[in-house]
XYZ file of C-alpha atoms in Angstrom:
342
model
C 109.991 125.705 122.194
C 109.931 122.112 123.453
C 112.936 119.789 123.657
C 112.431 116.357 122.131
C 114.510 113.188 122.468
C 116.399 111.619 119.588
C 113.870 108.784 119.577
C 111.039 111.292 119.089
C 112.873 112.920 116.181
C 113.496 109.530 114.584
C 109.855 108.501 114.973
C 108.679 111.729 113.400
C 110.973 111.015 110.437
C 109.283 107.639 109.972
C 105.784 109.095 109.996
C 106.472 112.153 107.835
C 109.345 111.110 105.565
C 111.305 114.215 106.623
C 115.069 114.135 106.992
C 116.522 114.220 110.506
C 117.375 117.915 110.127
C 113.924 118.802 108.794
C 112.162 116.930 111.593
C 114.393 118.437 114.263
C 113.804 121.992 112.993
C 110.061 121.406 112.779
C 109.930 120.044 116.327
C 111.880 122.992 117.690
C 109.313 125.372 116.219
C 106.390 123.692 117.953
C 104.864 125.552 120.909
C 105.281 123.988 124.332
C 102.852 121.164 125.002
C 102.060 120.443 121.342
C 102.306 116.835 120.141
C 105.283 115.888 117.914
C 102.745 115.177 115.151
C 100.166 117.917 115.736
C 96.608 117.460 114.444
C 94.897 120.113 112.346
C 93.725 122.835 114.722
C 90.791 124.114 112.682
C 87.839 122.117 111.381
C 88.216 123.733 107.957
C 91.868 122.637 107.784
C 90.940 119.091 108.761
C 88.291 118.885 106.039
C 90.622 120.316 103.417
C 93.299 117.758 104.256
C 90.773 114.919 104.048
C 89.848 116.168 100.564
C 93.525 116.452 99.592
C 94.132 112.842 100.574
C 91.255 111.715 98.355
C 92.700 113.757 95.506
C 96.063 112.032 95.955
C 94.525 108.564 96.072
C 92.066 108.854 93.211
C 92.587 109.378 89.466
C 96.155 108.064 89.421
C 97.718 108.462 85.980
C 101.467 108.378 86.667
C 103.990 106.041 88.255
C 106.120 107.667 90.922
C 109.231 106.977 92.956
C 107.375 107.519 96.223
C 103.821 106.303 96.901
C 101.414 109.011 95.670
C 104.413 111.047 94.506
C 104.883 112.585 97.978
C 108.413 112.366 99.377
C 107.622 113.957 102.748
C 105.035 115.920 104.697
C 105.344 118.615 107.357
C 102.252 118.773 109.578
C 101.641 122.025 111.420
C 98.623 123.083 113.418
C 97.365 125.597 110.865
C 98.917 124.292 107.671
C 100.425 121.273 106.004
C 103.334 121.084 103.548
C 103.764 118.313 100.986
C 107.082 117.721 99.212
C 106.177 116.696 95.658
C 108.665 114.569 93.762
C 108.211 115.733 90.159
C 106.666 118.256 87.786
C 104.331 115.596 86.388
C 102.989 114.742 89.830
C 102.710 118.435 90.714
C 100.573 118.999 87.612
C 98.322 116.079 88.535
C 97.834 117.399 92.090
C 96.944 120.879 90.846
C 94.572 119.382 88.255
C 92.678 117.514 90.982
C 92.579 120.351 93.532
C 92.205 123.728 91.776
C 88.513 124.401 91.008
C 87.254 124.461 87.429
C 83.737 124.486 86.028
C 81.900 123.563 82.859
C 78.377 125.005 82.467
C 75.787 122.344 83.134
C 78.067 120.209 85.301
C 79.563 120.273 88.778
C 82.673 122.074 89.974
C 85.803 119.958 89.727
C 88.324 120.385 92.541
C 88.095 122.202 95.879
C 85.700 125.193 95.756
C 87.379 128.424 96.812
C 90.937 127.069 96.629
C 93.452 129.533 95.176
C 97.210 129.925 94.730
C 97.994 132.823 97.059
C 101.780 132.865 97.312
C 104.840 131.628 95.438
C 108.376 131.080 96.703
C 111.645 129.811 95.301
C 110.731 126.167 95.871
C 106.998 126.026 96.382
C 103.499 127.444 96.134
C 100.920 128.105 98.812
C 97.195 127.499 98.359
C 94.338 128.652 100.570
C 90.556 128.415 100.600
C 89.295 132.001 100.294
C 87.616 133.237 103.456
C 88.923 130.281 105.447
C 92.054 129.546 107.507
C 92.530 126.268 105.609
C 95.687 126.058 103.539
C 98.261 123.839 101.869
C 101.856 124.339 100.775
C 103.344 122.316 97.914
C 107.143 122.247 97.965
C 110.106 120.306 96.634
C 110.364 121.848 93.153
C 111.866 125.140 91.920
C 109.466 127.969 91.110
C 110.121 127.575 87.380
C 109.091 123.908 87.569
C 105.884 124.819 89.402
C 105.089 127.241 86.565
C 105.618 124.398 84.099
C 103.391 122.152 86.210
C 100.603 124.757 86.004
C 100.897 124.954 82.220
C 100.928 121.175 81.935
C 97.817 120.984 84.109
C 95.979 123.562 81.991
C 96.807 121.638 78.819
C 94.766 118.706 80.130
C 91.518 120.700 80.103
C 89.304 120.937 77.043
C 88.086 124.252 75.618
C 85.063 125.799 77.306
C 86.173 125.106 80.874
C 86.100 128.007 83.316
C 89.115 127.898 85.627
C 87.660 129.517 88.738
C 91.047 129.983 90.375
C 92.228 132.074 87.393
C 89.060 133.936 86.393
C 88.258 134.943 89.977
C 91.496 134.846 92.016
C 90.152 136.855 94.995
C 86.535 135.736 95.286
C 84.413 132.602 95.008
C 82.531 132.229 91.737
C 78.774 131.685 91.674
C 79.342 128.108 90.476
C 81.600 127.388 93.451
C 79.089 128.789 95.935
C 76.265 126.785 94.379
C 78.352 123.635 94.462
C 79.286 124.198 98.091
C 75.664 124.799 99.063
C 74.578 121.581 97.351
C 77.323 119.183 98.459
C 78.452 120.627 101.783
C 75.097 121.394 103.415
C 75.556 121.447 107.192
C 71.847 120.662 107.588
C 72.307 117.322 105.824
C 72.019 114.994 108.794
C 73.374 111.945 107.031
C 76.012 111.960 104.260
C 77.559 115.385 104.907
C 77.379 114.966 108.657
C 78.998 111.525 108.500
C 81.811 112.707 106.218
C 82.517 115.796 108.315
C 82.513 113.788 111.520
C 85.079 111.352 110.115
C 87.265 113.873 108.257
C 89.869 113.571 111.002
C 90.899 110.172 109.596
C 91.858 111.483 106.148
C 93.620 114.473 107.707
C 95.524 112.303 110.178
C 96.588 109.858 107.459
C 97.835 112.710 105.270
C 99.925 113.934 108.213
C 101.480 110.445 108.456
C 101.801 109.745 104.760
C 105.527 109.031 105.041
C 104.669 105.660 106.613
C 103.714 104.364 103.178
C 107.374 104.218 102.200
C 109.492 104.509 105.366
C 108.434 101.320 107.188
C 107.213 99.031 104.399
C 108.251 97.877 100.913
C 105.422 99.783 99.209
C 105.765 100.820 95.573
C 102.240 101.955 94.695
C 99.144 103.153 96.542
C 95.702 104.259 95.441
C 92.281 104.254 97.031
C 88.882 105.821 97.369
C 86.134 106.759 99.802
C 83.708 103.867 100.054
C 80.075 103.731 101.030
C 79.083 103.162 104.640
C 75.952 103.819 106.635
C 77.127 105.842 109.600
C 80.930 106.142 109.380
C 83.494 107.613 107.002
C 85.055 104.660 105.153
C 88.450 104.957 103.461
C 89.931 102.177 101.351
C 93.674 102.153 100.650
C 95.075 99.639 98.171
C 98.826 99.151 98.246
C 101.256 97.099 96.159
C 104.413 95.725 97.790
C 107.664 94.345 96.432
C 107.734 90.592 97.116
C 110.593 89.107 99.169
C 112.351 92.420 99.762
C 112.173 94.569 102.861
C 109.552 94.873 105.610
C 105.962 93.979 104.742
C 102.741 95.995 104.899
C 101.807 94.951 108.433
C 104.448 97.430 109.631
C 102.202 100.266 108.414
C 99.341 98.904 110.489
C 101.535 98.584 113.563
C 102.701 102.176 113.187
C 99.093 103.381 112.924
C 98.314 101.518 116.156
C 101.262 102.992 118.058
C 99.955 104.606 121.284
C 102.136 107.718 120.991
C 102.348 108.525 117.260
C 99.489 106.468 115.867
C 95.733 107.002 115.633
C 92.790 106.089 117.895
C 92.100 102.941 115.894
C 91.830 99.281 116.718
C 92.394 96.346 114.424
C 89.025 94.640 114.055
C 89.632 92.344 111.099
C 92.566 90.680 109.356
C 92.375 88.420 106.324
C 95.333 86.734 104.708
C 98.182 84.351 105.355
C 99.956 85.316 108.580
C 103.268 84.141 107.084
C 104.246 87.126 104.953
C 106.830 85.102 103.078
C 103.899 83.155 101.596
C 101.261 85.857 101.502
C 100.055 87.490 98.335
C 97.064 89.457 99.623
C 96.432 90.741 103.130
C 93.471 92.873 104.212
C 93.412 94.891 107.430
C 90.356 96.680 108.824
C 90.952 99.342 111.469
C 88.015 100.942 113.234
C 87.799 104.233 115.059
C 87.203 103.738 118.771
C 84.714 106.613 118.614
C 82.747 104.896 115.806
C 83.167 107.745 113.307
C 85.558 106.258 110.746
C 86.849 103.009 109.295
C 90.062 102.309 107.400
C 90.555 99.324 105.100
C 94.106 98.578 103.990
C 94.130 96.066 101.144
C 97.661 94.949 100.348
C 99.110 92.857 97.553
C 102.623 91.509 96.996
C 103.220 91.732 93.277
C 105.642 92.625 90.553
C 105.147 96.010 88.872
C 103.190 96.525 85.696
C 105.090 96.393 82.413
C 104.064 100.036 81.951
C 106.276 101.131 84.843
C 109.478 102.623 83.365
C 112.634 100.749 84.353
C 114.335 103.889 85.705
C 111.406 104.547 88.060
C 111.435 100.923 89.196
C 115.147 101.050 89.959
C 114.647 104.286 91.903
C 111.885 102.587 93.904
C 114.126 99.628 94.714
C 116.907 101.960 95.900
C 114.648 103.770 98.351
C 112.996 100.675 99.897
C 113.585 100.616 103.679
C 115.769 97.971 105.271
C 113.900 98.003 108.571
C 110.241 98.223 109.494
C 108.462 99.735 112.468
C 110.371 98.755 115.606
C 107.308 98.505 117.885
C 105.888 95.946 115.514
C 104.089 92.738 116.513
C 104.724 89.717 114.265
C 102.287 89.245 111.421
C 101.035 86.066 113.054
C 99.957 88.132 116.041
C 97.308 90.054 114.110
C 94.781 87.267 114.449
C 95.217 87.450 118.195
C 94.853 91.232 118.208
C 91.546 90.903 116.389
C 90.263 88.242 118.762
C 87.207 86.422 117.496
C 86.665 89.027 114.792
C 89.725 87.996 112.819
C 89.314 85.949 109.668
C 92.730 84.514 108.763
C 92.833 82.439 105.602
């Protein structure tokens, strides 16, 4: 067990969204010498987490109190736990992750992923034959059962649910899909995505930043095309004139202790956040394996967002941003000649 300072506990809370007690307990369980925010220890775990992040970002169909519907995350070396805010969001996550197959098409979801354990407030999923795993928590077991039924109702007839029809072994369709789309001998696309999977994994382990240090109310994104790096695009919406702005997220990602090995290489937008509507930040991996684009907009919510959800979002907006935060006007200087302020 390693002793951590109060400042370390508080910083972990910002990055993960955990409560003080949750962060303190998690830190006490870490082996000596392990970082307060440990990276995924196994390559398979890292790749699974990168895929989970894409599943959270893409195919958004619901409005949530927290960005992506995730209230908090607990990163551990061999596993990650996500606290899901609602049954509806839990059903959407399971729909995007658990593998299903329609003859003549590709496998949807993560091949080999299965529900392997249930508890009073969560479910555990693992990739069969692999150490990679995920725990979804935050809801009672009865609600998780309802989330599963709700997820199944979204599928049309004729779909084979691999995780139900073959709970202890990969199906032929899953193996074929894996062989086609995860070929280690592919020296371009697969190699590039595997090499940069650390970025998606590391962002998932810091997903609390989306709501603890900035006035974010909605996030989505996708994996973009790039020649020789993994490229992730995050698009975030922020409440205008209320709370700390999106540049606090960038500053937290650049923090030397808790952040990532990234450098800000481009910034576009008005450096006065009180006037800004759109701001775009490009952060590049120092090892030239990955690139993150954060495209931010200050805007009012859609009329489709229920008023009770909007009021819940306003109540949970942070009062303060990231304390080691340079002023927004300083981003142009950080980028040097590569910056493109408007």
